PDB file of C-alpha atoms in Angstrom:
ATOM      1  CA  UNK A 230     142.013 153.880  78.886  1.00 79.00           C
ATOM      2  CA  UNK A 231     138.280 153.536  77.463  1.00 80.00           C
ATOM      3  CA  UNK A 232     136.276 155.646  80.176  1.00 88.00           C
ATOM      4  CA  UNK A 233     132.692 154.234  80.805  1.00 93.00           C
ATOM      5  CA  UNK A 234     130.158 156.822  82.543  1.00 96.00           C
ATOM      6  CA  UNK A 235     126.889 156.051  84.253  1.00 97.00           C
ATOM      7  CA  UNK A 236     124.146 158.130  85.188  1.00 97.00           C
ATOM      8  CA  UNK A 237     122.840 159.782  87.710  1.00 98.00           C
ATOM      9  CA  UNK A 238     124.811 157.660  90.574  1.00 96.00           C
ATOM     10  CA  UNK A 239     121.801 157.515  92.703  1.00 97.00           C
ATOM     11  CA  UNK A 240     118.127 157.245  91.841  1.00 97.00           C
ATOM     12  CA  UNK A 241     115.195 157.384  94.194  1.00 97.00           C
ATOM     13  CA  UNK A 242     111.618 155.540  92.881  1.00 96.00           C
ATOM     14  CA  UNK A 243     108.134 155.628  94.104  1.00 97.00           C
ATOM     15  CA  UNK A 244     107.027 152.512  93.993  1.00 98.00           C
ATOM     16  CA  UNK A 245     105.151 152.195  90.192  1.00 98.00           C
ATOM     17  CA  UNK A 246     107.495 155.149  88.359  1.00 98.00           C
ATOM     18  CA  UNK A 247     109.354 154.936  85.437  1.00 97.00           C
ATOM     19  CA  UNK A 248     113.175 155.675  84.959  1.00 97.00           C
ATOM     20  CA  UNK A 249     115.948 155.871  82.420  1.00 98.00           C
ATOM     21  CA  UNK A 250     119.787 155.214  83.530  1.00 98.00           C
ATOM     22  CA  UNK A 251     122.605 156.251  81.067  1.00 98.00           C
ATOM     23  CA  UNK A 252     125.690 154.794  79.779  1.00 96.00           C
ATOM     24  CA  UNK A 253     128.433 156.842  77.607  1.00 96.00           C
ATOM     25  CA  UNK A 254     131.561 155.708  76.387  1.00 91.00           C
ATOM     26  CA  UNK A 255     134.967 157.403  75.673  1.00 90.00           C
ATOM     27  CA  UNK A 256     135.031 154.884  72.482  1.00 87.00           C
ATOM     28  CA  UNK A 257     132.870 153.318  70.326  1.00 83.00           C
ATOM     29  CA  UNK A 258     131.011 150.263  71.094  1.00 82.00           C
ATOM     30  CA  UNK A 259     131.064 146.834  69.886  1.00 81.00           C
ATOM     31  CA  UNK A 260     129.019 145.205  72.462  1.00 88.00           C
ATOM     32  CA  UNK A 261     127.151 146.050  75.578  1.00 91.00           C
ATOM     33  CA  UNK A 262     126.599 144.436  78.624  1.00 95.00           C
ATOM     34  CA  UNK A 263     123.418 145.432  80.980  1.00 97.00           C
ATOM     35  CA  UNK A 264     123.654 143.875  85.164  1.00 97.00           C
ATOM     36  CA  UNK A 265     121.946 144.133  88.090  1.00 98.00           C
ATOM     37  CA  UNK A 266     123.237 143.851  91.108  1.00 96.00           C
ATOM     38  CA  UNK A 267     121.057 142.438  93.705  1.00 92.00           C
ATOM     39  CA  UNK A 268     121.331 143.661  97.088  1.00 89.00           C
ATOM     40  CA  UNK A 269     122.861 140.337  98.003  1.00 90.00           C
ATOM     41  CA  UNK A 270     125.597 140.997  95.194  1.00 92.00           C
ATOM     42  CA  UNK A 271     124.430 138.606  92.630  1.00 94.00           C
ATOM     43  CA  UNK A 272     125.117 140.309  88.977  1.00 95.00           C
ATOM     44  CA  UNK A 273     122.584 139.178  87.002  1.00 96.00           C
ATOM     45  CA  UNK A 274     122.644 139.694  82.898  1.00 96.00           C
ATOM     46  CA  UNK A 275     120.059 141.950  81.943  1.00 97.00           C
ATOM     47  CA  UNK A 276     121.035 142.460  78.462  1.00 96.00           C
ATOM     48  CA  UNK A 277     123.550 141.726  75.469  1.00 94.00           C
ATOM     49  CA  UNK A 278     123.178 144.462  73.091  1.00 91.00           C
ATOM     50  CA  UNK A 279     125.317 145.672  70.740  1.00 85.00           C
ATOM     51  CA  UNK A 280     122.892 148.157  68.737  1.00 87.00           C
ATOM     52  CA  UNK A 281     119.284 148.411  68.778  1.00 93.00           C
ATOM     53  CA  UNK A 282     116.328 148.031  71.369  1.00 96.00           C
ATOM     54  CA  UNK A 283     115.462 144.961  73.332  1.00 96.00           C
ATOM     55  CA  UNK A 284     112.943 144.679  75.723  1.00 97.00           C
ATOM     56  CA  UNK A 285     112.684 141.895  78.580  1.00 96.00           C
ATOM     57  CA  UNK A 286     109.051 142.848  80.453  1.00 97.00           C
ATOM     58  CA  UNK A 287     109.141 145.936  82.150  1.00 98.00           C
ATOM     59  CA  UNK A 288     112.762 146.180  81.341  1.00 98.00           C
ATOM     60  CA  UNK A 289     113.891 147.629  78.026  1.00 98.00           C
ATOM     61  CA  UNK A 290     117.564 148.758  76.519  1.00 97.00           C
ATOM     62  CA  UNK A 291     118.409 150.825  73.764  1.00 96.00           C
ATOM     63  CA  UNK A 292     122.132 151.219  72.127  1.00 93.00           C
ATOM     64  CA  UNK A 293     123.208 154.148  69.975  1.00 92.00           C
ATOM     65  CA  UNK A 294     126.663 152.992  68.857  1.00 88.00           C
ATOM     66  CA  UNK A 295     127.440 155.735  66.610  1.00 88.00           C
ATOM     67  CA  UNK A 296     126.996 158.076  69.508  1.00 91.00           C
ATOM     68  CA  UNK A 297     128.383 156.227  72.297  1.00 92.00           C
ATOM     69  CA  UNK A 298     125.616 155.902  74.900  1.00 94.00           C
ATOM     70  CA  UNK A 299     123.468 153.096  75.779  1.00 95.00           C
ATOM     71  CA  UNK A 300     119.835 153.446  77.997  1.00 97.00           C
ATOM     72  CA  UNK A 301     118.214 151.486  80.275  1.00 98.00           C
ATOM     73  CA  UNK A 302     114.424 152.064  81.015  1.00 98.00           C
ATOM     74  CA  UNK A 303     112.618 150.742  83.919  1.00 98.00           C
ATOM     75  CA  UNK A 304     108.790 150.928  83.824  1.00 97.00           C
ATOM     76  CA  UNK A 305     106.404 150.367  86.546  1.00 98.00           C
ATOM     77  CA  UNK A 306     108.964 150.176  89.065  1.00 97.00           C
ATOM     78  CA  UNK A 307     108.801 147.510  91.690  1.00 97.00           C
ATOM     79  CA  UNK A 308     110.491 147.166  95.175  1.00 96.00           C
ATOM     80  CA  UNK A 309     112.535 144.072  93.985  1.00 95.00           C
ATOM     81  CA  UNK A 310     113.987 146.643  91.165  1.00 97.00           C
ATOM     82  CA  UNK A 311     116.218 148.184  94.100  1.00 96.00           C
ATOM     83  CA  UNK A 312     119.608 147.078  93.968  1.00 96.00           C
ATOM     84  CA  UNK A 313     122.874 148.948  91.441  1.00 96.00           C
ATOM     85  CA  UNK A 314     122.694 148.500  87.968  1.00 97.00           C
ATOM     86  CA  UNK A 315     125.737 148.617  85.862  1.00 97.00           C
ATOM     87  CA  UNK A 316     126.532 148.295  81.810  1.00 95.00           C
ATOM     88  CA  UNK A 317     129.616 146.910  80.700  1.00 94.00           C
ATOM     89  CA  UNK A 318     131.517 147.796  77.561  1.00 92.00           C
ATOM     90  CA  UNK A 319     132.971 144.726  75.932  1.00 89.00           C
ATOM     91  CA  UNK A 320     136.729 145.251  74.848  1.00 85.00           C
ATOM     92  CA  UNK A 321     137.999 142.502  72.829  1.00 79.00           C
ATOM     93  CA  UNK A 322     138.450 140.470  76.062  1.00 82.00           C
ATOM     94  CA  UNK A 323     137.237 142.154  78.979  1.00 85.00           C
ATOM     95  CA  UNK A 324     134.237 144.114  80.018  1.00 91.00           C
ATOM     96  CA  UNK A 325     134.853 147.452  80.993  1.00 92.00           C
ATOM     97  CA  UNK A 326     132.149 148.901  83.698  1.00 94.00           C
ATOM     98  CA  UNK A 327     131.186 151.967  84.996  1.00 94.00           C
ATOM     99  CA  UNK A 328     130.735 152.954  88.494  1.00 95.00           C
ATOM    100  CA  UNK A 329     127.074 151.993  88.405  1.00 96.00           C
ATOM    101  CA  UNK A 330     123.568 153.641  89.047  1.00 97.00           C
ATOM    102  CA  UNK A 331     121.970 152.685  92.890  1.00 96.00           C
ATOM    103  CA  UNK A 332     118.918 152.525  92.541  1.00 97.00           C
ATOM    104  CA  UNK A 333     116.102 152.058  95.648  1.00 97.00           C
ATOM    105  CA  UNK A 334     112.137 151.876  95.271  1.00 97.00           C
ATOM    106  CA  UNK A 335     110.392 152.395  98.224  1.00 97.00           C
ATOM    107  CA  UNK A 336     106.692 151.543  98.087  1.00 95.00           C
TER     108      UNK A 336
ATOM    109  CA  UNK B 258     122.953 123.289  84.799  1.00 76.00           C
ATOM    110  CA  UNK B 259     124.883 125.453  87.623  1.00 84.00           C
ATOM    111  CA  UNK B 260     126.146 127.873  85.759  1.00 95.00           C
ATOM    112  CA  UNK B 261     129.255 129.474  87.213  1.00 98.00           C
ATOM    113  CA  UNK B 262     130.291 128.846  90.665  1.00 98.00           C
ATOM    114  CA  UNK B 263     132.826 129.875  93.279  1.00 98.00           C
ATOM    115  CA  UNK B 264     134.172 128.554  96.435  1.00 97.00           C
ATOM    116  CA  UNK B 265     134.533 129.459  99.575  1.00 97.00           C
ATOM    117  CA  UNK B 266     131.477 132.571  99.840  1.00 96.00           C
ATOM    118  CA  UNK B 267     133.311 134.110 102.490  1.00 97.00           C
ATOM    119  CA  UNK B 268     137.039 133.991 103.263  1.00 97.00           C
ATOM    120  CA  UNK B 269     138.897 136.057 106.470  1.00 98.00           C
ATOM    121  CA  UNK B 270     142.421 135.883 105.927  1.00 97.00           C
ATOM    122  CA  UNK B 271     145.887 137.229 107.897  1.00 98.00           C
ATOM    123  CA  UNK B 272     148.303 139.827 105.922  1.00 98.00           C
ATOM    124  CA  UNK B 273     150.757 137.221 104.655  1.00 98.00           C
ATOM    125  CA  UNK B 274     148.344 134.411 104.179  1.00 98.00           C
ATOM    126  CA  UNK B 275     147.960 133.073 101.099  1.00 97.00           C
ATOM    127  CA  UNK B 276     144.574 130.860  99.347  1.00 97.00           C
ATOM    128  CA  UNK B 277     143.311 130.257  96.391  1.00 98.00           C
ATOM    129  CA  UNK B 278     139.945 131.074  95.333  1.00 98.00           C
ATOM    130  CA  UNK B 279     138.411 128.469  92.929  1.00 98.00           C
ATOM    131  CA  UNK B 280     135.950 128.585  89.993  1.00 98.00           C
ATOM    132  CA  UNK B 281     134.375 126.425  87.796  1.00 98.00           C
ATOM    133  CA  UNK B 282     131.842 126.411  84.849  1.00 98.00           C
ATOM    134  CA  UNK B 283     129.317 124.407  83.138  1.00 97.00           C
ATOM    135  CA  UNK B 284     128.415 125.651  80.251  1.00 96.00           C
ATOM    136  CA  UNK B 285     131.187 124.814  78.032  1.00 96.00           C
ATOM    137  CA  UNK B 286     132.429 127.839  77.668  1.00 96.00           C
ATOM    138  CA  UNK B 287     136.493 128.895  76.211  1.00 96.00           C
ATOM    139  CA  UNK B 288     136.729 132.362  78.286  1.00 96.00           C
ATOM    140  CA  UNK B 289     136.933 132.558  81.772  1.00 97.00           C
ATOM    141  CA  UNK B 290     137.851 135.605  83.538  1.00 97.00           C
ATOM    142  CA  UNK B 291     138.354 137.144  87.402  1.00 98.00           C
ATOM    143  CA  UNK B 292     137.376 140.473  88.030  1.00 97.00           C
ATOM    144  CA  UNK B 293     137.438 142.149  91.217  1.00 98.00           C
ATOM    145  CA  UNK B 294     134.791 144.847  92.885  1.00 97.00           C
ATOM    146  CA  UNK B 295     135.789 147.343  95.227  1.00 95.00           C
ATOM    147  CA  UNK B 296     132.991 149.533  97.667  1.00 87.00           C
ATOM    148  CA  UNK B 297     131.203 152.081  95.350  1.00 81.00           C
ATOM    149  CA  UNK B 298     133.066 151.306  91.805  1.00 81.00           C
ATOM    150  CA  UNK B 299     132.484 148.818  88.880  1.00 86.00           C
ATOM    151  CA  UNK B 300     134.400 145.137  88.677  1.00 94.00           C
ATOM    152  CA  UNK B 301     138.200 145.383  87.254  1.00 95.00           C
ATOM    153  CA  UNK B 302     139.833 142.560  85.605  1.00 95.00           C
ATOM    154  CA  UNK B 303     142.728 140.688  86.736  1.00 97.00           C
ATOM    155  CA  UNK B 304     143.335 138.193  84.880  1.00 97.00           C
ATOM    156  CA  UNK B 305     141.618 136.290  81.799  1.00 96.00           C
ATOM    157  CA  UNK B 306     141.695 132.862  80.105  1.00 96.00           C
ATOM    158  CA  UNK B 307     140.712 133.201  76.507  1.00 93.00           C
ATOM    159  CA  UNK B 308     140.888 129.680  75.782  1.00 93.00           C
ATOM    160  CA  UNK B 309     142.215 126.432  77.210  1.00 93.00           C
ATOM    161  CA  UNK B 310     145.507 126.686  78.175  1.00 91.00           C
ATOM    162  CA  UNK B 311     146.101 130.487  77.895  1.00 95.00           C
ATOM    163  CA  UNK B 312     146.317 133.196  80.342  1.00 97.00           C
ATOM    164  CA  UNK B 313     146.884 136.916  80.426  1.00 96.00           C
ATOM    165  CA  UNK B 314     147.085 139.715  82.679  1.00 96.00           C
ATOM    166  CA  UNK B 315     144.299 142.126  83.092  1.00 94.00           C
ATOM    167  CA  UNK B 316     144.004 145.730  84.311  1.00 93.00           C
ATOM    168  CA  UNK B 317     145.120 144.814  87.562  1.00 96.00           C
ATOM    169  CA  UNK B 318     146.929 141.929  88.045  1.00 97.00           C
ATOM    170  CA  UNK B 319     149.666 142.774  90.542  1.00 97.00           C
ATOM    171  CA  UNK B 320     149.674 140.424  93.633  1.00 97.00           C
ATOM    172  CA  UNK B 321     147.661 137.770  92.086  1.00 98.00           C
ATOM    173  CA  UNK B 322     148.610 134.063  89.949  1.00 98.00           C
ATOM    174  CA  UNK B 323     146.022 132.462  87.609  1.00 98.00           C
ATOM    175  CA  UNK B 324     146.118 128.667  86.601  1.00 97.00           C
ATOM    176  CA  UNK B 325     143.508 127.375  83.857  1.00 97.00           C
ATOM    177  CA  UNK B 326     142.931 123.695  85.433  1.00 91.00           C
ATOM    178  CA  UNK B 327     141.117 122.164  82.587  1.00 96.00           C
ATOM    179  CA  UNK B 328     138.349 124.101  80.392  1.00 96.00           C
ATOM    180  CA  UNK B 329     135.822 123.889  83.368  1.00 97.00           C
ATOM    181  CA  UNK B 330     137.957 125.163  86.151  1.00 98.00           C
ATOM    182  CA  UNK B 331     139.836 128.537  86.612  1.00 98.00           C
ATOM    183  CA  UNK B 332     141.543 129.541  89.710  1.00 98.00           C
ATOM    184  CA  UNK B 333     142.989 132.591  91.090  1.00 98.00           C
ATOM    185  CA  UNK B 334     145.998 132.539  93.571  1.00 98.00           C
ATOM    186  CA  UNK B 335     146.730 135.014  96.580  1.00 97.00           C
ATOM    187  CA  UNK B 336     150.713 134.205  97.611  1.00 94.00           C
ATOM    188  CA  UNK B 337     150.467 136.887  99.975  1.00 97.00           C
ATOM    189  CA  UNK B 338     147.695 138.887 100.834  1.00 97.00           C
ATOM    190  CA  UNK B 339     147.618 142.057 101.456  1.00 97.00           C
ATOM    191  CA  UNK B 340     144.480 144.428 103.152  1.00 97.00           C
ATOM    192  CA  UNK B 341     144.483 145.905  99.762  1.00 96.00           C
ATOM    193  CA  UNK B 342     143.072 143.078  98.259  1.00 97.00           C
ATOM    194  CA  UNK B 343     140.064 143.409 100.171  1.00 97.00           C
ATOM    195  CA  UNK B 344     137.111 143.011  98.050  1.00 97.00           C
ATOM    196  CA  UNK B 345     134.688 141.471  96.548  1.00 97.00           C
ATOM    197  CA  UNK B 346     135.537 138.870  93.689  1.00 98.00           C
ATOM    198  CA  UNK B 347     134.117 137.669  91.019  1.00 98.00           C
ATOM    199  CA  UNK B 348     134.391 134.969  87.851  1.00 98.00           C
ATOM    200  CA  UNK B 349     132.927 135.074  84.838  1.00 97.00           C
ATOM    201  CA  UNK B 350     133.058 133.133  81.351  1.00 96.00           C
ATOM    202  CA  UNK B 351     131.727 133.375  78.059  1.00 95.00           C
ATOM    203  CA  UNK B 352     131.512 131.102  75.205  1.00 93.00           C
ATOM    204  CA  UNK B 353     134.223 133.064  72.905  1.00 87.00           C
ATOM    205  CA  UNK B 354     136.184 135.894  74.224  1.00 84.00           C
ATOM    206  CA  UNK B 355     134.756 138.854  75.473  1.00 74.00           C
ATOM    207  CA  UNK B 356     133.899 141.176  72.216  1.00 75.00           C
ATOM    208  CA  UNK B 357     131.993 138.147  70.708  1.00 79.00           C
ATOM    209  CA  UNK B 358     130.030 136.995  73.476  1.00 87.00           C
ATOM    210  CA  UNK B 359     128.086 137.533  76.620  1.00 92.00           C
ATOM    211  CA  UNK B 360     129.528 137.009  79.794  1.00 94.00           C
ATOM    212  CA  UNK B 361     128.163 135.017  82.892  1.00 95.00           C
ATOM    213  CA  UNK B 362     129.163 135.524  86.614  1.00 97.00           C
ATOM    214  CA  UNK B 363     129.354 133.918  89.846  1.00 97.00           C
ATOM    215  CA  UNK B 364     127.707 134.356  93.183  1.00 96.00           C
ATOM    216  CA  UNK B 365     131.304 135.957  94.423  1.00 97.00           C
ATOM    217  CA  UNK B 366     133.810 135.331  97.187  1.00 97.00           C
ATOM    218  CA  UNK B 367     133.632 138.190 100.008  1.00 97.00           C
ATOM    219  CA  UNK B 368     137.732 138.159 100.769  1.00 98.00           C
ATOM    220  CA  UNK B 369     138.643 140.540 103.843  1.00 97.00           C
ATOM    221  CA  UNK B 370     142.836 140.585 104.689  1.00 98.00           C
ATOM    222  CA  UNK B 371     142.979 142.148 108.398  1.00 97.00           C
TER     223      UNK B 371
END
């Protein structure tokens, strides 16, 4: 089956730092899904991106189809940032997610 | 506008027991999906609805029923639970099936079988 990875699995942030997570796909991608996961396990749509850049405040996603990867970049990192963000390949009926990136900013 | 929500929040069940987990959505939406999320991994699907009156099996769908109410409602059936179906679980739709369109997801049900 398509194979989703996500990088690194665990991510430590001072408080104000920047950080990129990672997304590559066994196949190629039509569209992508962006979530966070709140520590009180709401998912919460970040972004719907196929191709391309799109940018949401501090919070910005880039797709490469052609190459299979997708980024996420957090700037200025804030405490309320903590939580387990995950992308989500869309098949043509399901999404298929990877194993997520934890992420926790401590001030 | 509620978006997508789920009942019960928390559910403590017997091996054996079954219940069904309800969802419902208000956005209009054709797709309607349940995925479920196990400790340290991503959400799997078990079963979709691409459109009124449709249903189909997911990745892993063994031990579960679906039934597609009405376009607003989509529930998921336990006959006979299992500790293995411990988890976390979650609905979703989206206006057109999955390739085409964003989804949206509940709050989740937090099911533990002892």
């Amino acid at each position: 089956g398509i194979q989703v990875e996500q990088s690194p699995p665990d991510l430590i942030l001072q408080e104000g730092a920047n950080s990129t997570l990672r997304c590559n796909f066994s196949d190629s991608v039509n569209n992508l899904q962006w979530f966070h996961q709140n520590p009180w396990g709401q998912l919460i749509n970040l972004f719907y991106i196929p191709s391309g850049t799109k940018q949401n405040g501090r919070l910005s996603a880039t797709t490469v189809a052609t190459e299979r990867y997708s980024l996420l970049y957090i700037s200025s990192s804030q405490t309320t940032d903590s939580g387990v963000y995950f992308c989500g390949r869309a098949g043509s009926y399901q999404l298929t997610f990877g194993k997520g990136t934890k992420l926790s900013v401590i001030p | 506008n509620a978006g997508v929500t789920q009942t019960p929040k928390f559910q403590v069940l017997k091996t054996g027991q079954s219940m069904t987990l309800q969802c419902a959505q208000d956005m209009n939406h054709n797709s309607m999906y349940w995925y479920r999320q196990d400790p340290g991994m991503g959400l799997r699907l078990i079963y979709y609805s691409a459109s009124e009156g449709t249903t189909d099996k997911g990745e892993v769908p063994n031990g579960y029923n679906v039934s597609r109410l009405n376009k607003r409602e989509f529930s998921l059936r336990l006959e006979s639970a299992a500790p293995s179906q411990t988890s976390v679980y979650f609905c979703a739709s989206s206006e057109v099936p999955s390739g085409e369109a964003e989804q949206y997801f509940g709050p989740g049900t937090r099911l533990t079988v002892t």
